mmCIF file with all atom_site columns, C-alpha atoms in Angstrom:
data_model
loop_
_atom_site.group_PDB
_atom_site.id
_atom_site.type_symbol
_atom_site.label_atom_id
_atom_site.label_alt_id
_atom_site.label_comp_id
_atom_site.label_asym_id
_atom_site.label_entity_id
_atom_site.label_seq_id
_atom_site.pdbx_PDB_ins_code
_atom_site.Cartn_x
_atom_site.Cartn_y
_atom_site.Cartn_z
_atom_site.occupancy
_atom_site.B_iso_or_equiv
_atom_site.pdbx_formal_charge
_atom_site.auth_seq_id
_atom_site.auth_comp_id
_atom_site.auth_asym_id
_atom_site.auth_atom_id
_atom_site.pdbx_PDB_model_num
ATOM 1   C CA . UNK A 1 1   ? -136.476 -86.950 231.321 1.00 0.00 ? 1   UNK A CA 1
ATOM 2   C CA . UNK A 1 2   ? -135.900 -83.407 232.479 1.00 0.00 ? 2   UNK A CA 1
ATOM 3   C CA . UNK A 1 3   ? -133.633 -81.188 230.392 1.00 0.00 ? 3   UNK A CA 1
ATOM 4   C CA . UNK A 1 4   ? -132.325 -77.698 230.993 1.00 0.00 ? 4   UNK A CA 1
ATOM 5   C CA . UNK A 1 5   ? -131.355 -74.671 228.968 1.00 0.00 ? 5   UNK A CA 1
ATOM 6   C CA . UNK A 1 6   ? -129.982 -71.381 230.195 1.00 0.00 ? 6   UNK A CA 1
ATOM 7   C CA . UNK A 1 7   ? -129.723 -67.990 228.594 1.00 0.00 ? 7   UNK A CA 1
ATOM 8   C CA . UNK A 1 8   ? -128.842 -64.473 229.600 1.00 0.00 ? 8   UNK A CA 1
ATOM 9   C CA . UNK A 1 9   ? -131.967 -62.319 229.494 1.00 0.00 ? 9   UNK A CA 1
ATOM 10  C CA . UNK A 1 10  ? -130.825 -60.691 226.236 1.00 0.00 ? 10  UNK A CA 1
ATOM 11  C CA . UNK A 1 11  ? -130.943 -64.069 224.471 1.00 0.00 ? 11  UNK A CA 1
ATOM 12  C CA . UNK A 1 12  ? -134.285 -65.373 225.725 1.00 0.00 ? 12  UNK A CA 1
ATOM 13  C CA . UNK A 1 13  ? -136.868 -66.053 223.044 1.00 0.00 ? 13  UNK A CA 1
ATOM 14  C CA . UNK A 1 14  ? -140.123 -64.142 223.431 1.00 0.00 ? 14  UNK A CA 1
ATOM 15  C CA . UNK A 1 15  ? -142.033 -67.378 224.020 1.00 0.00 ? 15  UNK A CA 1
ATOM 16  C CA . UNK A 1 16  ? -139.588 -68.483 226.734 1.00 0.00 ? 16  UNK A CA 1
ATOM 17  C CA . UNK A 1 17  ? -139.847 -65.130 228.502 1.00 0.00 ? 17  UNK A CA 1
ATOM 18  C CA . UNK A 1 18  ? -143.642 -65.315 228.299 1.00 0.00 ? 18  UNK A CA 1
ATOM 19  C CA . UNK A 1 19  ? -143.623 -68.858 229.778 1.00 0.00 ? 19  UNK A CA 1
ATOM 20  C CA . UNK A 1 20  ? -141.312 -67.785 232.614 1.00 0.00 ? 20  UNK A CA 1
ATOM 21  C CA . UNK A 1 21  ? -143.401 -64.771 233.569 1.00 0.00 ? 21  UNK A CA 1
ATOM 22  C CA . UNK A 1 22  ? -146.666 -66.686 233.241 1.00 0.00 ? 22  UNK A CA 1
ATOM 23  C CA . UNK A 1 23  ? -145.446 -69.493 235.527 1.00 0.00 ? 23  UNK A CA 1
ATOM 24  C CA . UNK A 1 24  ? -144.033 -67.088 238.119 1.00 0.00 ? 24  UNK A CA 1
ATOM 25  C CA . UNK A 1 25  ? -147.351 -65.232 238.114 1.00 0.00 ? 25  UNK A CA 1
ATOM 26  C CA . UNK A 1 26  ? -149.337 -68.476 238.493 1.00 0.00 ? 26  UNK A CA 1
ATOM 27  C CA . UNK A 1 27  ? -147.250 -69.725 241.430 1.00 0.00 ? 27  UNK A CA 1
ATOM 28  C CA . UNK A 1 28  ? -145.887 -66.721 243.294 1.00 0.00 ? 28  UNK A CA 1
ATOM 29  C CA . UNK A 1 29  ? -148.880 -64.408 242.916 1.00 0.00 ? 29  UNK A CA 1
ATOM 30  C CA . UNK A 1 30  ? -151.977 -66.559 242.397 1.00 0.00 ? 30  UNK A CA 1
ATOM 31  C CA . UNK A 1 31  ? -151.148 -69.891 244.093 1.00 0.00 ? 31  UNK A CA 1
ATOM 32  C CA . UNK A 1 32  ? -149.333 -68.314 247.037 1.00 0.00 ? 32  UNK A CA 1
ATOM 33  C CA . UNK A 1 33  ? -151.872 -65.478 247.175 1.00 0.00 ? 33  UNK A CA 1
ATOM 34  C CA . UNK A 1 34  ? -149.112 -62.885 247.356 1.00 0.00 ? 34  UNK A CA 1
ATOM 35  C CA . UNK A 1 35  ? -149.417 -59.602 245.556 1.00 0.00 ? 35  UNK A CA 1
ATOM 36  C CA . UNK A 1 36  ? -145.914 -58.300 244.898 1.00 0.00 ? 36  UNK A CA 1
ATOM 37  C CA . UNK A 1 37  ? -143.826 -56.768 242.118 1.00 0.00 ? 37  UNK A CA 1
ATOM 38  C CA . UNK A 1 38  ? -142.288 -59.790 240.376 1.00 0.00 ? 38  UNK A CA 1
ATOM 39  C CA . UNK A 1 39  ? -140.638 -57.736 237.648 1.00 0.00 ? 39  UNK A CA 1
ATOM 40  C CA . UNK A 1 40  ? -137.797 -56.214 239.648 1.00 0.00 ? 40  UNK A CA 1
ATOM 41  C CA . UNK A 1 41  ? -135.239 -55.342 236.924 1.00 0.00 ? 41  UNK A CA 1
ATOM 42  C CA . UNK A 1 42  ? -132.896 -58.069 238.228 1.00 0.00 ? 42  UNK A CA 1
ATOM 43  C CA . UNK A 1 43  ? -134.163 -60.285 235.405 1.00 0.00 ? 43  UNK A CA 1
ATOM 44  C CA . UNK A 1 44  ? -132.491 -57.952 232.908 1.00 0.00 ? 44  UNK A CA 1
ATOM 45  C CA . UNK A 1 45  ? -129.004 -58.875 234.160 1.00 0.00 ? 45  UNK A CA 1
ATOM 46  C CA . UNK A 1 46  ? -129.657 -62.512 235.092 1.00 0.00 ? 46  UNK A CA 1
ATOM 47  C CA . UNK A 1 47  ? -129.147 -65.861 233.436 1.00 0.00 ? 47  UNK A CA 1
ATOM 48  C CA . UNK A 1 48  ? -132.402 -67.769 233.219 1.00 0.00 ? 48  UNK A CA 1
ATOM 49  C CA . UNK A 1 49  ? -132.575 -71.531 233.585 1.00 0.00 ? 49  UNK A CA 1
ATOM 50  C CA . UNK A 1 50  ? -135.500 -73.187 231.838 1.00 0.00 ? 50  UNK A CA 1
ATOM 51  C CA . UNK A 1 51  ? -136.582 -76.751 232.622 1.00 0.00 ? 51  UNK A CA 1
ATOM 52  C CA . UNK A 1 52  ? -138.388 -78.947 230.091 1.00 0.00 ? 52  UNK A CA 1
ATOM 53  C CA . UNK A 1 53  ? -139.900 -82.411 229.987 1.00 0.00 ? 53  UNK A CA 1
ATOM 54  C CA . UNK A 1 54  ? -140.698 -83.687 226.481 1.00 0.00 ? 54  UNK A CA 1
ATOM 55  C CA . UNK A 1 55  ? -140.281 -80.131 225.155 1.00 0.00 ? 55  UNK A CA 1
ATOM 56  C CA . UNK A 1 56  ? -142.913 -78.852 227.627 1.00 0.00 ? 56  UNK A CA 1
ATOM 57  C CA . UNK A 1 57  ? -141.745 -75.932 229.764 1.00 0.00 ? 57  UNK A CA 1
ATOM 58  C CA . UNK A 1 58  ? -142.097 -76.940 233.427 1.00 0.00 ? 58  UNK A CA 1
ATOM 59  C CA . UNK A 1 59  ? -139.848 -74.672 235.508 1.00 0.00 ? 59  UNK A CA 1
ATOM 60  C CA . UNK A 1 60  ? -137.446 -71.796 235.913 1.00 0.00 ? 60  UNK A CA 1
ATOM 61  C CA . UNK A 1 61  ? -134.761 -70.255 238.072 1.00 0.00 ? 61  UNK A CA 1
ATOM 62  C CA . UNK A 1 62  ? -132.574 -67.227 237.646 1.00 0.00 ? 62  UNK A CA 1
ATOM 63  C CA . UNK A 1 63  ? -128.872 -66.902 238.363 1.00 0.00 ? 63  UNK A CA 1
ATOM 64  C CA . UNK A 1 64  ? -127.773 -63.486 239.566 1.00 0.00 ? 64  UNK A CA 1
ATOM 65  C CA . UNK A 1 65  ? -124.229 -62.168 239.393 1.00 0.00 ? 65  UNK A CA 1
ATOM 66  C CA . UNK A 1 66  ? -122.647 -60.742 242.530 1.00 0.00 ? 66  UNK A CA 1
ATOM 67  C CA . UNK A 1 67  ? -123.554 -57.096 243.006 1.00 0.00 ? 67  UNK A CA 1
ATOM 68  C CA . UNK A 1 68  ? -127.013 -57.166 241.413 1.00 0.00 ? 68  UNK A CA 1
ATOM 69  C CA . UNK A 1 69  ? -128.940 -58.513 244.411 1.00 0.00 ? 69  UNK A CA 1
ATOM 70  C CA . UNK A 1 70  ? -126.308 -59.024 247.113 1.00 0.00 ? 70  UNK A CA 1
ATOM 71  C CA . UNK A 1 71  ? -123.098 -57.041 247.236 1.00 0.00 ? 71  UNK A CA 1
ATOM 72  C CA . UNK A 1 72  ? -120.773 -59.945 248.085 1.00 0.00 ? 72  UNK A CA 1
ATOM 73  C CA . UNK A 1 73  ? -122.665 -62.973 246.787 1.00 0.00 ? 73  UNK A CA 1
ATOM 74  C CA . UNK A 1 74  ? -124.046 -64.488 243.630 1.00 0.00 ? 74  UNK A CA 1
ATOM 75  C CA . UNK A 1 75  ? -127.605 -65.683 244.005 1.00 0.00 ? 75  UNK A CA 1
ATOM 76  C CA . UNK A 1 76  ? -130.182 -68.065 242.624 1.00 0.00 ? 76  UNK A CA 1
ATOM 77  C CA . UNK A 1 77  ? -133.817 -67.120 242.855 1.00 0.00 ? 77  UNK A CA 1
ATOM 78  C CA . UNK A 1 78  ? -137.318 -67.414 241.498 1.00 0.00 ? 78  UNK A CA 1
ATOM 79  C CA . UNK A 1 79  ? -137.022 -71.219 241.553 1.00 0.00 ? 79  UNK A CA 1
ATOM 80  C CA . UNK A 1 80  ? -140.427 -72.378 240.384 1.00 0.00 ? 80  UNK A CA 1
ATOM 81  C CA . UNK A 1 81  ? -142.083 -75.501 238.948 1.00 0.00 ? 81  UNK A CA 1
ATOM 82  C CA . UNK A 1 82  ? -145.511 -76.167 237.551 1.00 0.00 ? 82  UNK A CA 1
ATOM 83  C CA . UNK A 1 83  ? -147.564 -77.838 240.282 1.00 0.00 ? 83  UNK A CA 1
ATOM 84  C CA . UNK A 1 84  ? -147.926 -81.219 238.544 1.00 0.00 ? 84  UNK A CA 1
ATOM 85  C CA . UNK A 1 85  ? -144.119 -81.574 238.320 1.00 0.00 ? 85  UNK A CA 1
ATOM 86  C CA . UNK A 1 86  ? -143.366 -81.017 242.017 1.00 0.00 ? 86  UNK A CA 1
ATOM 87  C CA . UNK A 1 87  ? -142.548 -83.642 244.626 1.00 0.00 ? 87  UNK A CA 1
ATOM 88  C CA . UNK A 1 88  ? -140.637 -86.068 242.433 1.00 0.00 ? 88  UNK A CA 1
ATOM 89  C CA . UNK A 1 89  ? -137.123 -84.600 242.325 1.00 0.00 ? 89  UNK A CA 1
ATOM 90  C CA . UNK A 1 90  ? -137.607 -82.086 239.514 1.00 0.00 ? 90  UNK A CA 1
ATOM 91  C CA . UNK A 1 91  ? -137.114 -79.108 241.839 1.00 0.00 ? 91  UNK A CA 1
ATOM 92  C CA . UNK A 1 92  ? -133.972 -80.654 243.302 1.00 0.00 ? 92  UNK A CA 1
ATOM 93  C CA . UNK A 1 93  ? -132.624 -81.332 239.799 1.00 0.00 ? 93  UNK A CA 1
ATOM 94  C CA . UNK A 1 94  ? -133.451 -77.794 238.689 1.00 0.00 ? 94  UNK A CA 1
ATOM 95  C CA . UNK A 1 95  ? -131.640 -76.332 241.682 1.00 0.00 ? 95  UNK A CA 1
ATOM 96  C CA . UNK A 1 96  ? -128.667 -78.696 241.231 1.00 0.00 ? 96  UNK A CA 1
ATOM 97  C CA . UNK A 1 97  ? -128.351 -77.616 237.589 1.00 0.00 ? 97  UNK A CA 1
ATOM 98  C CA . UNK A 1 98  ? -128.651 -73.962 238.640 1.00 0.00 ? 98  UNK A CA 1
ATOM 99  C CA . UNK A 1 99  ? -125.939 -74.429 241.283 1.00 0.00 ? 99  UNK A CA 1
ATOM 100 C CA . UNK A 1 100 ? -123.600 -76.129 238.808 1.00 0.00 ? 100 UNK A CA 1
ATOM 101 C CA . UNK A 1 101 ? -124.182 -73.378 236.249 1.00 0.00 ? 101 UNK A CA 1
ATOM 102 C CA . UNK A 1 102 ? -123.594 -70.685 238.871 1.00 0.00 ? 102 UNK A CA 1
ATOM 103 C CA . UNK A 1 103 ? -120.367 -72.387 239.934 1.00 0.00 ? 103 UNK A CA 1
ATOM 104 C CA . UNK A 1 104 ? -119.142 -72.478 236.315 1.00 0.00 ? 104 UNK A CA 1
ATOM 105 C CA . UNK A 1 105 ? -120.008 -68.820 235.770 1.00 0.00 ? 105 UNK A CA 1
ATOM 106 C CA . UNK A 1 106 ? -118.884 -67.447 239.146 1.00 0.00 ? 106 UNK A CA 1
ATOM 107 C CA . UNK A 1 107 ? -116.517 -70.038 240.665 1.00 0.00 ? 107 UNK A CA 1
ATOM 108 C CA . UNK A 1 108 ? -115.175 -67.814 243.454 1.00 0.00 ? 108 UNK A CA 1
ATOM 109 C CA . UNK A 1 109 ? -118.545 -66.560 244.705 1.00 0.00 ? 109 UNK A CA 1
ATOM 110 C CA . UNK A 1 110 ? -120.526 -67.997 247.567 1.00 0.00 ? 110 UNK A CA 1
ATOM 111 C CA . UNK A 1 111 ? -124.260 -68.131 246.872 1.00 0.00 ? 111 UNK A CA 1
ATOM 112 C CA . UNK A 1 112 ? -126.846 -66.348 248.997 1.00 0.00 ? 112 UNK A CA 1
ATOM 113 C CA . UNK A 1 113 ? -130.554 -67.027 248.707 1.00 0.00 ? 113 UNK A CA 1
ATOM 114 C CA . UNK A 1 114 ? -133.739 -65.799 250.294 1.00 0.00 ? 114 UNK A CA 1
ATOM 115 C CA . UNK A 1 115 ? -135.595 -69.082 250.858 1.00 0.00 ? 115 UNK A CA 1
ATOM 116 C CA . UNK A 1 116 ? -139.180 -69.596 251.879 1.00 0.00 ? 116 UNK A CA 1
ATOM 117 C CA . UNK A 1 117 ? -138.968 -71.102 255.370 1.00 0.00 ? 117 UNK A CA 1
ATOM 118 C CA . UNK A 1 118 ? -140.959 -74.213 254.529 1.00 0.00 ? 118 UNK A CA 1
ATOM 119 C CA . UNK A 1 119 ? -138.213 -75.107 251.999 1.00 0.00 ? 119 UNK A CA 1
ATOM 120 C CA . UNK A 1 120 ? -135.333 -74.793 254.499 1.00 0.00 ? 120 UNK A CA 1
ATOM 121 C CA . UNK A 1 121 ? -134.568 -78.544 254.600 1.00 0.00 ? 121 UNK A CA 1
ATOM 122 C CA . UNK A 1 122 ? -134.757 -78.726 250.777 1.00 0.00 ? 122 UNK A CA 1
ATOM 123 C CA . UNK A 1 123 ? -131.981 -76.134 250.536 1.00 0.00 ? 123 UNK A CA 1
ATOM 124 C CA . UNK A 1 124 ? -130.006 -77.707 253.389 1.00 0.00 ? 124 UNK A CA 1
ATOM 125 C CA . UNK A 1 125 ? -129.974 -80.954 251.375 1.00 0.00 ? 125 UNK A CA 1
ATOM 126 C CA . UNK A 1 126 ? -128.294 -78.928 248.611 1.00 0.00 ? 126 UNK A CA 1
ATOM 127 C CA . UNK A 1 127 ? -125.583 -77.652 250.968 1.00 0.00 ? 127 UNK A CA 1
ATOM 128 C CA . UNK A 1 128 ? -127.033 -74.318 252.068 1.00 0.00 ? 128 UNK A CA 1
ATOM 129 C CA . UNK A 1 129 ? -126.614 -73.155 255.649 1.00 0.00 ? 129 UNK A CA 1
ATOM 130 C CA . UNK A 1 130 ? -129.133 -71.073 257.577 1.00 0.00 ? 130 UNK A CA 1
ATOM 131 C CA . UNK A 1 131 ? -127.767 -67.555 258.176 1.00 0.00 ? 131 UNK A CA 1
ATOM 132 C CA . UNK A 1 132 ? -129.968 -65.385 260.326 1.00 0.00 ? 132 UNK A CA 1
ATOM 133 C CA . UNK A 1 133 ? -133.456 -65.127 261.691 1.00 0.00 ? 133 UNK A CA 1
ATOM 134 C CA . UNK A 1 134 ? -136.695 -65.664 259.833 1.00 0.00 ? 134 UNK A CA 1
ATOM 135 C CA . UNK A 1 135 ? -138.196 -62.544 258.265 1.00 0.00 ? 135 UNK A CA 1
ATOM 136 C CA . UNK A 1 136 ? -141.235 -61.676 256.203 1.00 0.00 ? 136 UNK A CA 1
ATOM 137 C CA . UNK A 1 137 ? -140.772 -60.987 252.517 1.00 0.00 ? 137 UNK A CA 1
ATOM 138 C CA . UNK A 1 138 ? -143.978 -59.990 250.759 1.00 0.00 ? 138 UNK A CA 1
ATOM 139 C CA . UNK A 1 139 ? -145.915 -61.460 253.686 1.00 0.00 ? 139 UNK A CA 1
ATOM 140 C CA . UNK A 1 140 ? -144.274 -64.919 253.434 1.00 0.00 ? 140 UNK A CA 1
ATOM 141 C CA . UNK A 1 141 ? -141.758 -66.221 256.035 1.00 0.00 ? 141 UNK A CA 1
ATOM 142 C CA . UNK A 1 142 ? -138.249 -66.404 254.545 1.00 0.00 ? 142 UNK A CA 1
ATOM 143 C CA . UNK A 1 143 ? -134.728 -67.122 255.734 1.00 0.00 ? 143 UNK A CA 1
ATOM 144 C CA . UNK A 1 144 ? -131.306 -66.154 254.388 1.00 0.00 ? 144 UNK A CA 1
ATOM 145 C CA . UNK A 1 145 ? -129.142 -69.110 253.431 1.00 0.00 ? 145 UNK A CA 1
ATOM 146 C CA . UNK A 1 146 ? -125.556 -69.318 252.157 1.00 0.00 ? 146 UNK A CA 1
ATOM 147 C CA . UNK A 1 147 ? -123.734 -71.981 250.150 1.00 0.00 ? 147 UNK A CA 1
ATOM 148 C CA . UNK A 1 148 ? -119.951 -72.130 250.045 1.00 0.00 ? 148 UNK A CA 1
ATOM 149 C CA . UNK A 1 149 ? -119.144 -73.103 246.446 1.00 0.00 ? 149 UNK A CA 1
ATOM 150 C CA . UNK A 1 150 ? -115.803 -74.604 247.422 1.00 0.00 ? 150 UNK A CA 1
ATOM 151 C CA . UNK A 1 151 ? -117.670 -77.480 249.087 1.00 0.00 ? 151 UNK A CA 1
#
């Protein structure tokens, strides 16, 4: 059974921070063959959601307060799962938990994300709406999507 914890950056344990950064490096840089600056200072002001199965760390997302990434929106980003835990609802559950946490923390904010295009239908199933044209971010096709939290 998947379980979640979330902490502001200032309250992350060293081991949790290490696991987050290691997984993001494995997936976003090595697996996706994309050299980019993952450490963007947004982490310092974000809440970090950690996903576990049987006390094994399996995934992460970060919740970003309005004004730190987008002027008029809160955001959720860096959604990532270890490869062996994908494709069976864990990513959906991680994003659902992240959305619920974001709604509790910032109930009046809509949420804006920069989604990889191949995940567009995944985010649509979570209530996000496509807003704009596809664009390249670090060489990977992305799309802006918005979720109205009042829905």
